[in-house]
mmCIF file of C-alpha atoms in Angstrom:
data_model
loop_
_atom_site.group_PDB
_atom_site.id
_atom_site.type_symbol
_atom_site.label_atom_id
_atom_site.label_comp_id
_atom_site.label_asym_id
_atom_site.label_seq_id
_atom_site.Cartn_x
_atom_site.Cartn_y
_atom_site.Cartn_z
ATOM 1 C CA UNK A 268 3.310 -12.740 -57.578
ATOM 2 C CA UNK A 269 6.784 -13.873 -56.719
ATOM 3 C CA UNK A 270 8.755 -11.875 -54.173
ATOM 4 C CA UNK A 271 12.657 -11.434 -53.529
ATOM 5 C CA UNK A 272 12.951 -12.905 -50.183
ATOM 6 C CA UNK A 273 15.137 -10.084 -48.667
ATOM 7 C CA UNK A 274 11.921 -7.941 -49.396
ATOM 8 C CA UNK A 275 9.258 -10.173 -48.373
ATOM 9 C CA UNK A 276 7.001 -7.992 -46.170
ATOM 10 C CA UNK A 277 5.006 -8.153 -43.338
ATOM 11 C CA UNK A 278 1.920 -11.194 -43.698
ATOM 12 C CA UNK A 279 -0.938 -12.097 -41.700
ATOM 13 C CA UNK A 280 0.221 -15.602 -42.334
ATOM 14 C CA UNK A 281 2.936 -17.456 -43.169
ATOM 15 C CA UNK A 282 2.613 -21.020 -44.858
ATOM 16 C CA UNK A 283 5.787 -23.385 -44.685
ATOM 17 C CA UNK A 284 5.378 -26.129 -47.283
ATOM 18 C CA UNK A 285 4.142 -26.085 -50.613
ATOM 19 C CA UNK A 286 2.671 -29.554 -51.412
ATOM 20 C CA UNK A 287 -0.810 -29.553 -51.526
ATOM 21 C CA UNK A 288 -2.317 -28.911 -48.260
ATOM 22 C CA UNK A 289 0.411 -25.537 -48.034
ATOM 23 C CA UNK A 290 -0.908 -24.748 -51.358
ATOM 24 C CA UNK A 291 -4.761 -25.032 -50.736
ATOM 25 C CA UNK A 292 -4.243 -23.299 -47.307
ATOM 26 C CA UNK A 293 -2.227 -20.382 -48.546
ATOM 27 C CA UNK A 294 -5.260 -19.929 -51.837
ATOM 28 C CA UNK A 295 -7.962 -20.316 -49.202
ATOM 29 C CA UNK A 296 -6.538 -17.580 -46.700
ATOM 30 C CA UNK A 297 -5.526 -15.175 -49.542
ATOM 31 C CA UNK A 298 -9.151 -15.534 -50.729
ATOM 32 C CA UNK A 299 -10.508 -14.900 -47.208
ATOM 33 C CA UNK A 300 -8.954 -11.868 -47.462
ATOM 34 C CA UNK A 301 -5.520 -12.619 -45.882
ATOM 35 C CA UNK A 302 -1.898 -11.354 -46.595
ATOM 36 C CA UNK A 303 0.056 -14.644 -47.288
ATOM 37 C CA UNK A 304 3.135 -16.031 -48.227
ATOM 38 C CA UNK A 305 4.324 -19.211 -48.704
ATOM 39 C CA UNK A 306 7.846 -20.715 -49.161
ATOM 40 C CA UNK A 307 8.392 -23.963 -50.393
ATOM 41 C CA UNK A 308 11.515 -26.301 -51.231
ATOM 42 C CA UNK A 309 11.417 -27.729 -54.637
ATOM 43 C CA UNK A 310 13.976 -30.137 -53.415
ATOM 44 C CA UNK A 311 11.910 -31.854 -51.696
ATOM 45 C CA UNK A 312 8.823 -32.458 -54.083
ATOM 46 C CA UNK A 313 7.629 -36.008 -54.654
ATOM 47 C CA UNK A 314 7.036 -37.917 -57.836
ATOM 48 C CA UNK A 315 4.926 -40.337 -58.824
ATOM 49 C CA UNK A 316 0.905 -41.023 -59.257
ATOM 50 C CA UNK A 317 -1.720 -39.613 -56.680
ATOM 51 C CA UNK A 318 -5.546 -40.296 -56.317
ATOM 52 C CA UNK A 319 -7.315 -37.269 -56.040
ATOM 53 C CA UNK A 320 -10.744 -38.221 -54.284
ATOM 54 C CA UNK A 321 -14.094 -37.208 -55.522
ATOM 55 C CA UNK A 322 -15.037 -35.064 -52.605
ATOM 56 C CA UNK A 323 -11.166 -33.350 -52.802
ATOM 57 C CA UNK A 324 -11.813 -32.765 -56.818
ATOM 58 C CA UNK A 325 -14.819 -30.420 -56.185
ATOM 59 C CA UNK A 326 -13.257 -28.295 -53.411
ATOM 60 C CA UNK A 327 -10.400 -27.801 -55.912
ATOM 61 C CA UNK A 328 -12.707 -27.371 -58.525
ATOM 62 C CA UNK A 329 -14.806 -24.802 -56.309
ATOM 63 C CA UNK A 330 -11.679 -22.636 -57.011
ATOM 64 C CA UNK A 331 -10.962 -22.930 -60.497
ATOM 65 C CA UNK A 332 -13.571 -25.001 -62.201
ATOM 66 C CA UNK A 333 -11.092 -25.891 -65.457
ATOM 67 C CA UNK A 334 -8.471 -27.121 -63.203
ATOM 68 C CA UNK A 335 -8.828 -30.986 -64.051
ATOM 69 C CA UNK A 336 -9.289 -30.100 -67.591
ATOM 70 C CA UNK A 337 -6.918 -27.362 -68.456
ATOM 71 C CA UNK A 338 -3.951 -27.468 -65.792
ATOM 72 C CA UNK A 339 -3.222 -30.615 -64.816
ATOM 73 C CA UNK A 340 -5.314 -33.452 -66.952
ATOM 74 C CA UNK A 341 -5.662 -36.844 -65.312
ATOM 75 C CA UNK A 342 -6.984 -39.863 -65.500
ATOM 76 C CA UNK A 343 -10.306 -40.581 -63.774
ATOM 77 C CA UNK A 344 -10.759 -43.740 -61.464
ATOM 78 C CA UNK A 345 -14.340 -45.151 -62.017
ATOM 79 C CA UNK A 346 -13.981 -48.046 -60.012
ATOM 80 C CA UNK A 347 -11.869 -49.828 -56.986
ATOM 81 C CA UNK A 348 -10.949 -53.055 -57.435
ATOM 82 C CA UNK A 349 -9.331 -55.275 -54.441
ATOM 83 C CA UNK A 350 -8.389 -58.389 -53.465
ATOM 84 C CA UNK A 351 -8.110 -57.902 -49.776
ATOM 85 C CA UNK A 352 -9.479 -61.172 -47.937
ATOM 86 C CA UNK A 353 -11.263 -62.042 -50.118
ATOM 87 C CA UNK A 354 -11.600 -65.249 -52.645
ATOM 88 C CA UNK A 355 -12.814 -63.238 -55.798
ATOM 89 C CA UNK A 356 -12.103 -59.434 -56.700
ATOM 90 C CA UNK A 357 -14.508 -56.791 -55.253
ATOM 91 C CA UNK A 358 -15.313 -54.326 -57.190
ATOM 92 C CA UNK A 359 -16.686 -50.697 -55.840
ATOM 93 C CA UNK A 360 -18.214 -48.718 -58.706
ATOM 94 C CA UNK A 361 -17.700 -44.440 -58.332
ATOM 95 C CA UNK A 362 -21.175 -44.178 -59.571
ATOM 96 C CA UNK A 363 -22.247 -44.665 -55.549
ATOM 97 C CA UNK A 364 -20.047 -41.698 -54.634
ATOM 98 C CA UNK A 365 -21.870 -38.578 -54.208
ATOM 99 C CA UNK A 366 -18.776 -36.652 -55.288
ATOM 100 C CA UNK A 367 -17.706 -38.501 -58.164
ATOM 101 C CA UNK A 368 -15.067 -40.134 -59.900
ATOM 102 C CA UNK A 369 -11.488 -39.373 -58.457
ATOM 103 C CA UNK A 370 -8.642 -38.438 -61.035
ATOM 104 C CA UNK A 371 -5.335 -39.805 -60.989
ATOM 105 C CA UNK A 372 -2.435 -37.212 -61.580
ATOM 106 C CA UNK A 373 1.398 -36.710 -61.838
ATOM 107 C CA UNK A 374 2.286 -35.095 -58.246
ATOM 108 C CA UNK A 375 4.731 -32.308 -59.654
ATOM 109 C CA UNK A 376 2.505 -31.040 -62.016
ATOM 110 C CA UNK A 377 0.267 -31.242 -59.749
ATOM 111 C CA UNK A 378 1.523 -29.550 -56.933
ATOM 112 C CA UNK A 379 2.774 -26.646 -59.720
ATOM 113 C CA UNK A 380 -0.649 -26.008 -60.815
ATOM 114 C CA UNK A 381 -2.134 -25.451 -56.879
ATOM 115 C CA UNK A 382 0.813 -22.987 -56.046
ATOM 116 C CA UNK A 383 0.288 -21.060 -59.099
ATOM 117 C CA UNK A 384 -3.380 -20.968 -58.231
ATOM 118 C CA UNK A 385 -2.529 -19.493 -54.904
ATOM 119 C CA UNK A 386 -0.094 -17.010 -56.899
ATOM 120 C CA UNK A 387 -3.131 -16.208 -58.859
ATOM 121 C CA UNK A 388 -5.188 -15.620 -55.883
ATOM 122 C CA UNK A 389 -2.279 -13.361 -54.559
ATOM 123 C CA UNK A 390 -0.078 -14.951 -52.360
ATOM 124 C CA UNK A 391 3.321 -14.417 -52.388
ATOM 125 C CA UNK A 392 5.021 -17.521 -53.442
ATOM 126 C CA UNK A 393 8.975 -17.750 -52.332
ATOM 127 C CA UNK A 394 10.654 -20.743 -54.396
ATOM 128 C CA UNK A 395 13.437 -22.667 -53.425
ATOM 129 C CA UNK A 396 13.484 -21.246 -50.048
ATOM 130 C CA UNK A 397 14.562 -23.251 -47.148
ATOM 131 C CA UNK A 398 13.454 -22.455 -43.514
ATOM 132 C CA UNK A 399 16.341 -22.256 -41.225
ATOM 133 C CA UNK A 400 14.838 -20.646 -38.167
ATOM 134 C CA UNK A 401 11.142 -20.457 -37.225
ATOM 135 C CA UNK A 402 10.791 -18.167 -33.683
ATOM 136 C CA UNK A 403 7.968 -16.392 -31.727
ATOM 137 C CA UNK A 404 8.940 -12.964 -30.943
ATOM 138 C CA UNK A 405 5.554 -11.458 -28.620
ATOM 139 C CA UNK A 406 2.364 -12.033 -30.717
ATOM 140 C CA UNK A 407 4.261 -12.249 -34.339
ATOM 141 C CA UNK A 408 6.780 -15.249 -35.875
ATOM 142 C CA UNK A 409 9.724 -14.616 -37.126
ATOM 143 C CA UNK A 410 10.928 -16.976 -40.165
ATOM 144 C CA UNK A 411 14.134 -17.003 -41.470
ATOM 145 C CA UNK A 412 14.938 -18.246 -44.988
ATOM 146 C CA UNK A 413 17.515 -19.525 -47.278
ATOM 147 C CA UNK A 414 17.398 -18.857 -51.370
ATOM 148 C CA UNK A 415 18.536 -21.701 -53.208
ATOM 149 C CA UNK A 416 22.034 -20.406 -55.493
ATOM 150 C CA UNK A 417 20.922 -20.151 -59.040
ATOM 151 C CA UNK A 418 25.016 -20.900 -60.035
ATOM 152 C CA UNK A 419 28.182 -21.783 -59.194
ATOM 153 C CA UNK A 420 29.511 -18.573 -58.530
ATOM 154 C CA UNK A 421 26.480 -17.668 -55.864
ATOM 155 C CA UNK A 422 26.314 -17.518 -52.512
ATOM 156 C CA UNK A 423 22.548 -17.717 -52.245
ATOM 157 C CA UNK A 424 20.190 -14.987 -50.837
ATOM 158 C CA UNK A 425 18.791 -15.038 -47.045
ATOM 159 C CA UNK A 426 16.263 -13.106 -45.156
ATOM 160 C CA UNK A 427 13.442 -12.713 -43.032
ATOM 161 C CA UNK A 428 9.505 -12.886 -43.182
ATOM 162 C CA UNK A 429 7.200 -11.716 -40.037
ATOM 163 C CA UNK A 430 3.994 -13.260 -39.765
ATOM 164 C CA UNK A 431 0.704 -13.321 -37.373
ATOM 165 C CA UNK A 432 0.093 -16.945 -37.836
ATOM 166 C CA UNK A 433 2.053 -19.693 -38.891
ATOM 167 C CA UNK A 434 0.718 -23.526 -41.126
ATOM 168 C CA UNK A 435 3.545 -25.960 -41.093
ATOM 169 C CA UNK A 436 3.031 -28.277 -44.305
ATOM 170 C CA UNK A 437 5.996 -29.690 -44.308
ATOM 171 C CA UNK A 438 4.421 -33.375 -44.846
ATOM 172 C CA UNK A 439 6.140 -35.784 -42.834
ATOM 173 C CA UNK A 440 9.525 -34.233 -42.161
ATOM 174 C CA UNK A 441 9.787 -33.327 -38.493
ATOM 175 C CA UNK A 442 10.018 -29.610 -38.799
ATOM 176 C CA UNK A 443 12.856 -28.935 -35.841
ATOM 177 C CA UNK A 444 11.592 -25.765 -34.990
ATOM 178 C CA UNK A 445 8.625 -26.549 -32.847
ATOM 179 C CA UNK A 446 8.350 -29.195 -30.302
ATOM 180 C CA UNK A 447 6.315 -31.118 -32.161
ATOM 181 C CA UNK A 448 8.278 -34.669 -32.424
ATOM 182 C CA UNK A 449 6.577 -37.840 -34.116
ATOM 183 C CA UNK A 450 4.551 -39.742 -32.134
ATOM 184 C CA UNK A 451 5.292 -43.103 -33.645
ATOM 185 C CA UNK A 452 7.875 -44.223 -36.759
ATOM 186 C CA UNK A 453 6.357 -46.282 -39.365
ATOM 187 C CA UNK A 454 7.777 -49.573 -40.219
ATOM 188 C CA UNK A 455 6.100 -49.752 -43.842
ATOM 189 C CA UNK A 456 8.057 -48.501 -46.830
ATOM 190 C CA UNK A 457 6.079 -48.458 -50.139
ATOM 191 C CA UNK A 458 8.604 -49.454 -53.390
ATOM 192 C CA UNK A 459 6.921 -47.658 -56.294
ATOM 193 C CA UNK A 460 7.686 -47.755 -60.024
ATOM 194 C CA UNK A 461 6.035 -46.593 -63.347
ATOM 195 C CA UNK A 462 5.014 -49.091 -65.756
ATOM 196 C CA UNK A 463 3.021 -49.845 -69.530
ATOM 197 C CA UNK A 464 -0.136 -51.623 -68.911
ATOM 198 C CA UNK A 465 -0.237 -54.495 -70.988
ATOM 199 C CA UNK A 466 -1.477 -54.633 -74.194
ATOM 200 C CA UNK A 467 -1.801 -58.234 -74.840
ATOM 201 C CA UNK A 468 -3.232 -59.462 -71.571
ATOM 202 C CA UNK A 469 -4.092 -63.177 -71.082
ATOM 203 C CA UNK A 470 -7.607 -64.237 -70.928
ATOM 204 C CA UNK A 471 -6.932 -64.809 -67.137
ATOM 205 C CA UNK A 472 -6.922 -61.095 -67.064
ATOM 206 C CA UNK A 473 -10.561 -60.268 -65.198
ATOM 207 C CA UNK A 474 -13.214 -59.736 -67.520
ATOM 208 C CA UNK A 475 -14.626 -57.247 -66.199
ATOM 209 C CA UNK A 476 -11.864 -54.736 -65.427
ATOM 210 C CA UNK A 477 -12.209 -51.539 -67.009
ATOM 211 C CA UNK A 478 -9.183 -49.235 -68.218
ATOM 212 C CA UNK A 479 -9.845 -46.829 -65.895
ATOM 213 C CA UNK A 480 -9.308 -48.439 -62.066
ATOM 214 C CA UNK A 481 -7.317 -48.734 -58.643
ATOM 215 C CA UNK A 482 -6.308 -51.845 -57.848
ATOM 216 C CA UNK A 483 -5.607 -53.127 -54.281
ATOM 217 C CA UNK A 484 -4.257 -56.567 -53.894
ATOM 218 C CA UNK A 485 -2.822 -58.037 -50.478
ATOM 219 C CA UNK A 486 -0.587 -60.868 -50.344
ATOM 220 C CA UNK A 487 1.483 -62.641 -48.020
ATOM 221 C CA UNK A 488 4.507 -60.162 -47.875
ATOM 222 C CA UNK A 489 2.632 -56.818 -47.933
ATOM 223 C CA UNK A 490 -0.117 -55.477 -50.357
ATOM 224 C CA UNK A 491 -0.037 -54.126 -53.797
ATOM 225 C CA UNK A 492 -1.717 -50.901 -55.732
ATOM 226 C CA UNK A 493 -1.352 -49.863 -59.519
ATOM 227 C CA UNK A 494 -3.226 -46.482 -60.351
ATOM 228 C CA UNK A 495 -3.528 -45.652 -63.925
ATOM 229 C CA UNK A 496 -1.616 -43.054 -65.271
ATOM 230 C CA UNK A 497 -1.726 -41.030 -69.004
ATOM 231 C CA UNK A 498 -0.609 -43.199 -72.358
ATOM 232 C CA UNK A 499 -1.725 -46.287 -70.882
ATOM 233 C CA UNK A 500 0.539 -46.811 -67.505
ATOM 234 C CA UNK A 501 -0.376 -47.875 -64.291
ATOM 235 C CA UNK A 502 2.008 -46.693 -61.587
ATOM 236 C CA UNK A 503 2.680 -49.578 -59.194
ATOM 237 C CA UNK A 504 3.278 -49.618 -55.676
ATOM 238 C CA UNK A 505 4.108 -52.630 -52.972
ATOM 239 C CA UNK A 506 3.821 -51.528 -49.006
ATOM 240 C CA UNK A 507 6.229 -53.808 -47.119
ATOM 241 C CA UNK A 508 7.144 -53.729 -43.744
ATOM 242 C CA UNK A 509 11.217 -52.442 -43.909
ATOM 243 C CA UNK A 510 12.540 -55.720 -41.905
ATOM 244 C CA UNK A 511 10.893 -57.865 -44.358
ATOM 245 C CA UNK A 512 12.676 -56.245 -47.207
ATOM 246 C CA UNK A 513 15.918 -56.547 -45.329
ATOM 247 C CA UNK A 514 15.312 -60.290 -45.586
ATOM 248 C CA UNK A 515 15.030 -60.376 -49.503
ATOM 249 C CA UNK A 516 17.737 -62.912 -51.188
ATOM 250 C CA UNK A 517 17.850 -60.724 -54.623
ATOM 251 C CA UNK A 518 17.994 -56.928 -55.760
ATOM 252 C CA UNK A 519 15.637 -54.760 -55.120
ATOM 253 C CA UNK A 520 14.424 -54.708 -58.835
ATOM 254 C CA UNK A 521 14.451 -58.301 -58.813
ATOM 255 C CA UNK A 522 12.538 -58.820 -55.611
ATOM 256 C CA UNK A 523 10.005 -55.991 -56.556
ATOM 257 C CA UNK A 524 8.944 -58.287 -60.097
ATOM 258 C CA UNK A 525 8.902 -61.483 -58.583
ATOM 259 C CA UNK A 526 6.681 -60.172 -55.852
ATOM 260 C CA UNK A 527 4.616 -58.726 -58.444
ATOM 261 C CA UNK A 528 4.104 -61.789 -60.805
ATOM 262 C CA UNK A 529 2.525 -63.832 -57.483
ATOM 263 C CA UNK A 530 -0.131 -61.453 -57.730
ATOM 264 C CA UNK A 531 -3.273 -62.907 -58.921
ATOM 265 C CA UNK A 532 -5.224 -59.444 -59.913
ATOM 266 C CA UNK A 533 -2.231 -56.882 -61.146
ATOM 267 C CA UNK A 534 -0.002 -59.632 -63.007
ATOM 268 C CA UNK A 535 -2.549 -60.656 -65.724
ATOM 269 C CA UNK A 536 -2.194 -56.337 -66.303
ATOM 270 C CA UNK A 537 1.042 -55.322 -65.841
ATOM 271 C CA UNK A 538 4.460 -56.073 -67.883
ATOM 272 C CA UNK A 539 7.902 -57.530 -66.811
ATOM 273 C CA UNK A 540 10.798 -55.356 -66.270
ATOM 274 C CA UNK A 541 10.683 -54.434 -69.748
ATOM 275 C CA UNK A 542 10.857 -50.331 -70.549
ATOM 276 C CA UNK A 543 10.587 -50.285 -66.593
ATOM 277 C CA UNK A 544 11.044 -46.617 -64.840
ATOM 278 C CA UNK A 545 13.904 -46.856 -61.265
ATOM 279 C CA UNK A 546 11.985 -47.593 -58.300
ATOM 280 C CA UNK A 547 11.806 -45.333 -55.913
ATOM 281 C CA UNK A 548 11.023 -45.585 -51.870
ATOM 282 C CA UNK A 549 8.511 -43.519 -49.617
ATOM 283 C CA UNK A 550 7.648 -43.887 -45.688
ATOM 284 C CA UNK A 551 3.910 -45.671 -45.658
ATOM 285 C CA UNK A 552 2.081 -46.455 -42.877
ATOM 286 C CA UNK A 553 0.285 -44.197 -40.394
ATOM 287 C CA UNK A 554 1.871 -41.386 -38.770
ATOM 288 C CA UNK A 555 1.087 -38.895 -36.377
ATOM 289 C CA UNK A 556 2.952 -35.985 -34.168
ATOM 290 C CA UNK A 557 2.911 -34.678 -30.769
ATOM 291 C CA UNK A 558 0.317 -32.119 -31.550
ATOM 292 C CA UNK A 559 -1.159 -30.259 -34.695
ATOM 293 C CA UNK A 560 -1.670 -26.922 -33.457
ATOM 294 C CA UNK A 561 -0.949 -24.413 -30.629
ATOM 295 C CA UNK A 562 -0.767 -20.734 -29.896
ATOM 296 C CA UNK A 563 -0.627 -19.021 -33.293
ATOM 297 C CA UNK A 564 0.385 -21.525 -35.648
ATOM 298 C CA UNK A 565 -1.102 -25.113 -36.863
ATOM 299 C CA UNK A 566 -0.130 -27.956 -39.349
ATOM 300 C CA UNK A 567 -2.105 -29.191 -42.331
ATOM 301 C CA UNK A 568 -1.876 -32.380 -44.426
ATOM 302 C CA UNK A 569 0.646 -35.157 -43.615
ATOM 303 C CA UNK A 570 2.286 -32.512 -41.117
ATOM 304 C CA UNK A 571 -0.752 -32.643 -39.099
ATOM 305 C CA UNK A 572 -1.284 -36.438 -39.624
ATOM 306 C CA UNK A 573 0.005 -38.755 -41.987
ATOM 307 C CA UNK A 574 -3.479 -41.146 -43.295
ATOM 308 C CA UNK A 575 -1.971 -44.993 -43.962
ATOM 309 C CA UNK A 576 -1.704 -45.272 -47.705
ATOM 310 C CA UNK A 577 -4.067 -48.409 -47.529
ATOM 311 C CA UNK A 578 -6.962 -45.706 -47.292
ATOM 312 C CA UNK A 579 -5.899 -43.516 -50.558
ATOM 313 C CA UNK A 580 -6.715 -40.511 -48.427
ATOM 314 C CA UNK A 581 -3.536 -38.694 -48.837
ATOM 315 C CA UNK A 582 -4.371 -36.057 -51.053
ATOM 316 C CA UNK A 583 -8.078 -36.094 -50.241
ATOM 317 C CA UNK A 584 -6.726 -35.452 -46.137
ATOM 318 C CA UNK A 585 -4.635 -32.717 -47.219
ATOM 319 C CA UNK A 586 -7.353 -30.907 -49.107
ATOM 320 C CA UNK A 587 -9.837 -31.273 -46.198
ATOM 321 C CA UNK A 588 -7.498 -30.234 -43.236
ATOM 322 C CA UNK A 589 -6.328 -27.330 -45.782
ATOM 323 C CA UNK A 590 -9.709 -26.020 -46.064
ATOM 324 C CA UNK A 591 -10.588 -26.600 -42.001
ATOM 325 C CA UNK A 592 -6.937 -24.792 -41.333
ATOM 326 C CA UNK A 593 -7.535 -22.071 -43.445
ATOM 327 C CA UNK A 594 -11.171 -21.594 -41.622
ATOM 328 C CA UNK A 595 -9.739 -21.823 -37.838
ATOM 329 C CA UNK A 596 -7.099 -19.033 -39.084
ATOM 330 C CA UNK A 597 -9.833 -16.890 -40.653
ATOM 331 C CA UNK A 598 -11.902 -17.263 -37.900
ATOM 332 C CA UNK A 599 -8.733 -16.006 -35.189
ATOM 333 C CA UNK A 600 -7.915 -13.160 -37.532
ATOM 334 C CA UNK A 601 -11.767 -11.723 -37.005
ATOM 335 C CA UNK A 602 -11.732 -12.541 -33.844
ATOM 336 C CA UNK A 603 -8.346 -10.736 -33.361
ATOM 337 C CA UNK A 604 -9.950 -7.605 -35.502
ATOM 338 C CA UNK A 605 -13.050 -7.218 -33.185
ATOM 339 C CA UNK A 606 -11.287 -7.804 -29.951
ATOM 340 C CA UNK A 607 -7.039 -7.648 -29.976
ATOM 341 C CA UNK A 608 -6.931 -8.974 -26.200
ATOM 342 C CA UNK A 609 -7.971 -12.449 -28.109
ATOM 343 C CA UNK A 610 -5.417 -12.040 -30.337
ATOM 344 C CA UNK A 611 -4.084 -15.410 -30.971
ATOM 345 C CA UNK A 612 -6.631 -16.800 -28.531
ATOM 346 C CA UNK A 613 -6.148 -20.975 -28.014
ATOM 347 C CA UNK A 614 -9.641 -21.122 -28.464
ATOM 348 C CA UNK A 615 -9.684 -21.630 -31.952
ATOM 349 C CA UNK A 616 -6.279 -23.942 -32.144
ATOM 350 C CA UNK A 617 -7.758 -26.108 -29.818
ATOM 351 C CA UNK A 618 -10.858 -26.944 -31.639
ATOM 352 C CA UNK A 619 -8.651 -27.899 -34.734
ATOM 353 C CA UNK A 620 -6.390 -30.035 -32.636
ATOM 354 C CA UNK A 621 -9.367 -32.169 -31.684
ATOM 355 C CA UNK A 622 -10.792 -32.235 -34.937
ATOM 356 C CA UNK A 623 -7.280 -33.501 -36.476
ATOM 357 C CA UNK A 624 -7.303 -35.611 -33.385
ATOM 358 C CA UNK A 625 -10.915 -37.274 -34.225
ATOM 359 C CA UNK A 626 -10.299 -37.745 -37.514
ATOM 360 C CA UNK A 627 -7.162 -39.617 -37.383
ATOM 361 C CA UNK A 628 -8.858 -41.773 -34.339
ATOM 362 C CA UNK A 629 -11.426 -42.532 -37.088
ATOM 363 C CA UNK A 630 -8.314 -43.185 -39.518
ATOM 364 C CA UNK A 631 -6.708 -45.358 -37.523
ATOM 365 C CA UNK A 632 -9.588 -47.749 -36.175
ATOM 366 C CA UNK A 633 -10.391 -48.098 -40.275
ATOM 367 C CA UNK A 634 -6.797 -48.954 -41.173
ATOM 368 C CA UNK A 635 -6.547 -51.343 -37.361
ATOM 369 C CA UNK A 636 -9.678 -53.343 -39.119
ATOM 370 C CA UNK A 637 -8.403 -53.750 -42.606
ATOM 371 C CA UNK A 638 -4.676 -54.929 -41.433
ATOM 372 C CA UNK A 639 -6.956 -57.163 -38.951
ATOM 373 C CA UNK A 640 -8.897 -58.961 -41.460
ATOM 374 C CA UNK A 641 -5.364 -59.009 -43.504
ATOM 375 C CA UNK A 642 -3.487 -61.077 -40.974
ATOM 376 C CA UNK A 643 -6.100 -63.770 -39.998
ATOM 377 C CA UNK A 644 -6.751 -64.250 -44.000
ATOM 378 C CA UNK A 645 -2.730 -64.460 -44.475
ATOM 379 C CA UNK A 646 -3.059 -67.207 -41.245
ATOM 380 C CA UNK A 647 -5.460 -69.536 -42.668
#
């Protein structure tokens, strides 16, 4: 159900965000048995192609079985193909992953279809609301909200929604309201564009590479990865560190192709600038805040941690720390039932921090070893 904000009630929780990992938190708690809400800014929803992993597939699918099939179809990714440091592509087949295939699909629709799963679950969904004001008052938050004007002649609606508990997943926008700053600011920037696969490719095209694959390329500037998409597209990205850009000679567009045609695996695939969609710019790189949790309140998906791109655990990452979220605030709310003097006990909160903490330690050494074997291959 959708809700008026001026009469949002009372909720056990209150999810900020409503990408993915706000999405899968806010359906998880509601069927735990939890009073939710969730408001999200449309304004702020990303485009492009996402991998959804194998293992992050079935805990959607746990939900609503059809969901690949009926509400947002995609395109499944049998095999990984790279070029990393290596002479000759390597090719890693899905058929040794215990989950599965992963699909790739558009992020709106995406993101659409898991809110209006948690609407079906029966959390209150408040669209186009802005936060402007997140406080603790005692044991409870206080958020305040903004309605987006639906015309010219509107002012826009505000109010107010009181909560127990409180999930940032805000991704990685700094949400001013807690003292949560980032840790680190990634230098990366990933330049990302939508393009047809081509149909007429040149027997230096590898032989062996079927329709349905990721590609991961590195060269000397950055690295490259083309996901397919529906109708025969692949939707290409390059990760370059943002000085390096600075120090192109051409336009961006121009920059982006020749860049591309040096690569020795996605060239032979992908077209010139012909029937080419705007490129677009996103943050890449690692990147982590001050903390992921405290007293009453926690962050899931990029707001907790933001994976480096180079793994393709994005949506995978918000899935899982959705689902472990969700569990730590289930967990406090029984707790809080049997006993109120633990009523927002740190117990809980701290056990997620260090999970989120562990995880990204493992995240990080992975990525550190990768861009290691990267640079002494680009120095030979």
């Amino acid at each position: 159900m959708t809700i008026p904000i001026s009469e949002e009630p009372d909720r056990d929780v209150m999810v900020v965000g409503g990408g993915p990992a706000g999405a899968m938190c806010a359906l998880m708690l509601a069927r735990g048995g939890a009073r939710v809400s969730l408001a999200h800014w449309s304004g702020y929803a990303p485009g492009g192609i996402e991998l959804v992993s194998g293992h992050a597939r079935s805990i959607i699918e746990r939900h609503c079985s059809s969901f690949f099939r009926e509400a947002v179809p995609g395109v499944e990714v049998h095999e990984t193909i790279s070029v990393w440091d290596t002479p000759e592509p390597v090719t890693f087949n899905a058929m040794f992953n215990p989950w599965g295939p992963g699909v790739a699909v558009e992020r709106q629709p995406f993101d659409r279809a898991l809110c209006d799963l948690a609407r079906a679950a029966g959390v209150s969904i408040v669209s186009d609301a802005k936060v402007t004001g997140i406080e603790r008052r005692g044991d409870r938050w206080r958020i305040l909200m903004r309605l987006a004007k639906t015309s010219a002649d509107e002012a826009g609606s505000s109010g107010v929604c009181s909560a127990s508990f409180l999930v940032i997943a805000t991704g990685r926008v700094a949400a001013p309201f807690l003292e949560r700053s980032p840790l680190v600011e990634s230098s990366q920037i990933a330049l990302m564009t939508l393009l047809q696969e081509r149909s007429d490719k040149p027997c230096a095209a590898p032989a062996h590479a079927p329709q349905h694959a990721l590609y991961i390329e590195a060269t000397d500037k950055g690295w490259w990865y083309a996901l397919p998409a529906m109708g025969g597209k692949y939707f290409a990205g390059f990760c370059i560190d943002r000085d390096e850009l600075k120090r192109r000679q051409v336009p961006l567009k121009d920059f982006f192709f020749q860049e591309l045609q040096r690569t020795r695996l996605l060239a032979p695939r992908l077209p010139s600038t012909q029937g080419m969609q705007p490129i677009s710019g996103r943050t890449a790189g690692a990147g982590a805040f001050i903390s992921a949790a405290g007293d009453g309140w926690l962050a899931v998906g990029d707001a907790a941690y933001a994976p480096d791109p180079l793994s393709g655990m994005g949506i995978k990452w918000a899935i899982e720390t959705a689902e472990l979220g969700a569990r730590t605030l289930l967990e406090e709310m029984q707790r809080a039932t049997q006993s109120p003097t633990h009523r927002n006990s740190s117990t809980g909160f701290a056990g997620y921090e260090d999970a989120i903490r562990a995880r990204a330690s493992q995240q990080d050494k992975t990525a550190a070893y990768h861009y290691g074997r990267f640079q002494k291959w680009k120095h030979k």
